[in-house]
Amino acid sequence: MGSKNKLKRFEENKTFQNVIQPTREEIQEGFELKGKWNEHFGNDNPIVLELGCGKGEYTVGLAKRNPNKNFIGIDIKGARFWRGAKTAMEENLQNVAFLRTQIELTDRLFSKNEVSEIWITFPDPQIKYKRTKHRMTNLSFLEKYRKILMPNGTIHLKTDSEFMHGYTLGLLHGLGYEIIYANHDVYKNEGSPKEVLEIQTFYENQYLEKGKPITYIQFRLN
């Protein structure tokens, strides 16, 4: 993407009512929407996050299928989620928002028990050992998620990375967390939720064209 297109999208994001872009200072001093996200949406519906939302395909796709839930796509790259934000505005989806920030700050952006579900879709698996701290299902990240999730809140991990799938399963088993469902090839094995099969991201389509299996885990941090 050219620099001109990025700048154009950054400027357009500023005009979207569904895009929130707090500064790091605002987050550190006390983010104004923390604990008040239902006020932002104007209802008491459950709040669902997509972390590392990319172009926002899952955020928008889930919002269309679940009008009685509120969805927030989170990513630091605003030029990417511009597409999802624009689509949501064009289709008048009132249950969608996009938050430009770093994933590791989520526990400063949401209060205890404020989130009902978290989706992690096609994250960078960070395979090298020295990159372990950046894996979005490592122990540090799971603790951040546990702080904001409701007691029976669920996490969904959908990835093309067999490494990420195996790493996460092993960690969950070791910690004694509840694995609700796991599948190492969702399009060949039956039983996966419809929203796992029916919503496909830009990158997922590329992986499927290459014949890569898509994996999925649903779990709780109880």
Short mmCIF file of C-alpha atoms in Angstrom, two decimals:
data_model
loop_
_atom_site.label_atom_id
_atom_site.label_comp_id
_atom_site.label_asym_id
_atom_site.label_seq_id
_atom_site.Cartn_x
_atom_site.Cartn_y
_atom_site.Cartn_z
CA MET A 1 0.00 0.00 0.00
CA GLY A 2 1.40 3.37 -1.01
CA SER A 3 2.10 6.10 1.55
CA LYS A 4 -0.53 8.35 -0.07
CA ASN A 5 -3.21 5.68 0.35
CA LYS A 6 -2.20 5.13 3.97
CA LEU A 7 -2.38 8.84 4.75
CA LYS A 8 -5.75 9.07 3.03
CA ARG A 9 -7.09 6.19 5.10
CA PHE A 10 -5.67 7.62 8.33
CA GLU A 11 -7.47 10.89 7.62
CA GLU A 12 -10.70 9.13 6.72
CA ASN A 13 -10.55 7.08 9.93
CA LYS A 14 -10.70 10.35 11.86
CA THR A 15 -14.12 11.04 10.36
CA PHE A 16 -15.58 7.61 11.21
CA GLN A 17 -17.75 7.54 14.32
CA ASN A 18 -16.91 3.85 14.81
CA VAL A 19 -13.14 4.39 15.08
CA ILE A 20 -11.48 5.19 18.43
CA GLN A 21 -7.79 6.13 18.45
CA PRO A 22 -6.54 6.91 21.96
CA THR A 23 -2.99 8.09 22.51
CA ARG A 24 -0.72 6.07 24.78
CA GLU A 25 -0.82 8.96 27.25
CA GLU A 26 -4.62 8.86 27.35
CA ILE A 27 -4.49 5.15 28.07
CA GLN A 28 -1.89 5.52 30.81
CA GLU A 29 -3.79 8.34 32.50
CA GLY A 30 -7.04 6.35 32.49
CA PHE A 31 -8.90 5.50 29.32
CA GLU A 32 -12.32 7.16 29.39
CA LEU A 33 -14.21 4.23 27.86
CA LYS A 34 -12.78 1.61 30.21
CA GLY A 35 -15.76 0.11 32.01
CA LYS A 36 -18.13 2.21 29.90
CA TRP A 37 -18.17 0.44 26.55
CA ASN A 38 -21.86 -0.37 26.85
CA GLU A 39 -22.51 3.37 27.17
CA HIS A 40 -20.57 3.89 23.94
CA PHE A 41 -22.85 1.43 22.14
CA GLY A 42 -25.95 2.64 23.96
CA ASN A 43 -27.04 -0.82 25.13
CA ASP A 44 -26.20 -3.62 27.57
CA ASN A 45 -25.41 -6.25 24.95
CA PRO A 46 -22.36 -8.53 25.35
CA ILE A 47 -19.04 -7.15 24.12
CA VAL A 48 -16.86 -9.24 21.81
CA LEU A 49 -13.29 -8.38 20.78
CA GLU A 50 -11.30 -9.35 17.70
CA LEU A 51 -7.62 -8.93 18.52
CA GLY A 52 -5.29 -8.19 15.63
CA CYS A 53 -8.33 -7.66 13.45
CA GLY A 54 -6.47 -6.78 10.24
CA LYS A 55 -8.99 -5.68 7.63
CA GLY A 56 -11.83 -6.30 10.06
CA GLU A 57 -13.54 -9.10 8.12
CA TYR A 58 -14.32 -11.11 11.24
CA THR A 59 -15.45 -8.10 13.26
CA VAL A 60 -17.90 -7.08 10.54
CA GLY A 61 -18.94 -10.65 9.68
CA LEU A 62 -19.72 -11.51 13.30
CA ALA A 63 -21.58 -8.24 13.80
CA LYS A 64 -23.87 -8.98 10.85
CA ARG A 65 -24.69 -12.43 12.21
CA ASN A 66 -25.12 -11.30 15.82
CA PRO A 67 -27.02 -7.98 16.03
CA ASN A 68 -27.57 -8.49 19.78
CA LYS A 69 -23.84 -8.33 20.51
CA ASN A 70 -21.31 -5.47 20.22
CA PHE A 71 -18.06 -6.09 18.36
CA ILE A 72 -14.76 -4.25 18.66
CA GLY A 73 -11.88 -4.88 16.27
CA ILE A 74 -8.48 -4.01 17.73
CA ASP A 75 -5.32 -3.44 15.72
CA ILE A 76 -2.45 -0.97 15.72
CA LYS A 77 -2.57 -0.65 11.92
CA GLY A 78 -5.39 1.77 11.21
CA ALA A 79 -4.83 1.70 7.45
CA ARG A 80 -5.78 -1.98 7.51
CA PHE A 81 -8.96 -1.85 9.57
CA TRP A 82 -10.07 1.20 7.54
CA ARG A 83 -11.78 -1.28 5.20
CA GLY A 84 -13.85 -2.86 7.98
CA ALA A 85 -14.70 0.49 9.53
CA LYS A 86 -15.81 1.88 6.17
CA THR A 87 -17.93 -1.18 5.42
CA ALA A 88 -19.60 -0.95 8.83
CA MET A 89 -20.39 2.72 8.23
CA GLU A 90 -21.72 2.07 4.73
CA GLU A 91 -23.96 -0.75 5.99
CA ASN A 92 -25.04 1.20 9.08
CA LEU A 93 -23.87 -1.47 11.51
CA GLN A 94 -24.41 0.12 14.90
CA ASN A 95 -22.82 -2.76 16.84
CA VAL A 96 -19.30 -2.31 15.41
CA ALA A 97 -16.31 -0.29 16.58
CA PHE A 98 -12.60 -0.31 15.79
CA LEU A 99 -9.93 0.55 18.34
CA ARG A 100 -6.43 1.50 17.21
CA THR A 101 -4.01 0.38 19.87
CA GLN A 102 -1.52 -2.33 20.84
CA ILE A 103 -2.93 -5.70 21.94
CA GLU A 104 -0.81 -5.73 25.11
CA LEU A 105 -2.77 -2.73 26.40
CA THR A 106 -6.16 -4.46 26.39
CA ASP A 107 -6.31 -4.76 30.19
CA ARG A 108 -6.01 -0.96 30.37
CA LEU A 109 -8.84 -0.47 27.89
CA PHE A 110 -11.45 -2.80 29.38
CA SER A 111 -12.58 -3.45 32.96
CA LYS A 112 -12.97 -6.72 34.81
CA ASN A 113 -15.83 -8.84 33.42
CA GLU A 114 -16.50 -6.31 30.65
CA VAL A 115 -15.84 -8.69 27.73
CA SER A 116 -17.82 -11.85 26.92
CA GLU A 117 -15.72 -13.26 24.05
CA ILE A 118 -12.36 -12.79 22.36
CA TRP A 119 -11.51 -13.81 18.80
CA ILE A 120 -7.88 -14.17 17.71
CA THR A 121 -7.79 -14.68 13.96
CA PHE A 122 -4.63 -15.63 12.08
CA PRO A 123 -2.06 -14.04 14.41
CA ASP A 124 1.64 -14.08 13.62
CA PRO A 125 2.75 -17.38 15.28
CA GLN A 126 6.11 -15.87 16.29
CA ILE A 127 7.79 -19.27 15.85
CA LYS A 128 11.30 -18.26 16.97
CA TYR A 129 11.88 -18.89 20.69
CA LYS A 130 13.06 -15.32 21.29
CA ARG A 131 9.67 -14.15 19.99
CA THR A 132 7.68 -16.21 22.51
CA LYS A 133 6.72 -13.09 24.46
CA HIS A 134 4.90 -11.78 21.38
CA ARG A 135 2.70 -14.86 20.84
CA MET A 136 -0.88 -13.80 21.43
CA THR A 137 -1.73 -16.94 23.42
CA ASN A 138 1.30 -16.98 25.71
CA LEU A 139 0.79 -16.97 29.48
CA SER A 140 1.22 -13.21 29.79
CA PHE A 141 -1.45 -12.48 27.19
CA LEU A 142 -3.81 -15.10 28.63
CA GLU A 143 -3.58 -13.38 32.01
CA LYS A 144 -4.49 -10.06 30.40
CA TYR A 145 -7.49 -11.67 28.73
CA ARG A 146 -8.57 -13.34 31.97
CA LYS A 147 -8.66 -9.94 33.69
CA ILE A 148 -11.26 -8.53 31.31
CA LEU A 149 -13.32 -11.64 30.46
CA MET A 150 -16.51 -12.58 32.23
CA PRO A 151 -16.20 -15.75 34.40
CA ASN A 152 -17.47 -18.03 31.59
CA GLY A 153 -16.12 -15.91 28.76
CA THR A 154 -14.75 -17.75 25.74
CA ILE A 155 -11.69 -17.30 23.54
CA HIS A 156 -11.54 -18.40 19.90
CA LEU A 157 -8.24 -19.01 18.09
CA LYS A 158 -8.41 -19.54 14.33
CA THR A 159 -5.08 -19.97 12.58
CA ASP A 160 -3.32 -21.58 9.63
CA SER A 161 -0.29 -22.24 11.85
CA GLU A 162 -0.06 -25.82 13.10
CA PHE A 163 2.70 -24.59 15.39
CA MET A 164 0.43 -21.95 16.98
CA HIS A 165 -2.39 -24.49 17.29
CA GLY A 166 -0.18 -27.08 19.00
CA TYR A 167 1.59 -24.53 21.20
CA THR A 168 -1.72 -23.15 22.46
CA LEU A 169 -3.27 -26.58 23.07
CA GLY A 170 -0.20 -27.67 25.02
CA LEU A 171 -0.23 -24.52 27.13
CA LEU A 172 -3.95 -24.83 27.88
CA HIS A 173 -3.61 -28.49 28.87
CA GLY A 174 -0.64 -27.67 31.09
CA LEU A 175 -2.52 -24.87 32.84
CA GLY A 176 -5.68 -26.93 33.26
CA TYR A 177 -7.88 -24.52 31.31
CA GLU A 178 -11.12 -25.72 29.72
CA ILE A 179 -10.86 -26.63 26.05
CA ILE A 180 -14.40 -26.52 24.67
CA TYR A 181 -13.56 -27.53 21.11
CA ALA A 182 -10.44 -28.11 19.03
CA ASN A 183 -10.05 -29.00 15.36
CA HIS A 184 -6.85 -29.21 13.33
CA ASP A 185 -8.63 -28.90 9.94
CA VAL A 186 -12.02 -27.17 10.15
CA TYR A 187 -12.94 -27.59 6.48
CA LYS A 188 -12.34 -31.34 6.41
CA ASN A 189 -13.68 -32.33 9.83
CA GLU A 190 -17.27 -31.85 10.90
CA GLY A 191 -18.45 -30.03 14.00
CA SER A 192 -16.93 -26.55 13.69
CA PRO A 193 -19.24 -23.59 14.48
CA LYS A 194 -20.83 -21.96 11.42
CA GLU A 195 -19.11 -18.63 12.05
CA VAL A 196 -15.75 -20.41 11.83
CA LEU A 197 -16.60 -21.79 8.41
CA GLU A 198 -18.71 -19.00 6.93
CA ILE A 199 -16.47 -16.00 7.69
CA GLN A 200 -13.15 -15.97 5.86
CA THR A 201 -10.47 -13.31 6.03
CA PHE A 202 -8.36 -12.03 3.15
CA TYR A 203 -5.35 -14.01 4.37
CA GLU A 204 -7.42 -17.14 5.04
CA ASN A 205 -8.49 -17.25 1.41
CA GLN A 206 -4.84 -17.13 0.39
CA TYR A 207 -3.98 -19.99 2.76
CA LEU A 208 -6.88 -22.09 1.45
CA GLU A 209 -5.75 -21.56 -2.15
CA LYS A 210 -2.37 -23.00 -1.12
CA GLY A 211 -4.08 -26.02 0.48
CA LYS A 212 -3.11 -25.15 4.03
CA PRO A 213 -5.38 -26.57 6.76
CA ILE A 214 -7.16 -24.06 8.99
CA THR A 215 -7.19 -24.87 12.70
CA TYR A 216 -9.52 -23.70 15.47
CA ILE A 217 -9.68 -23.82 19.27
CA GLN A 218 -12.42 -22.55 21.57
CA PHE A 219 -11.52 -22.38 25.26
CA ARG A 220 -12.18 -20.79 28.64
CA LEU A 221 -9.71 -19.50 31.23
CA ASN A 222 -11.62 -20.94 34.20
#
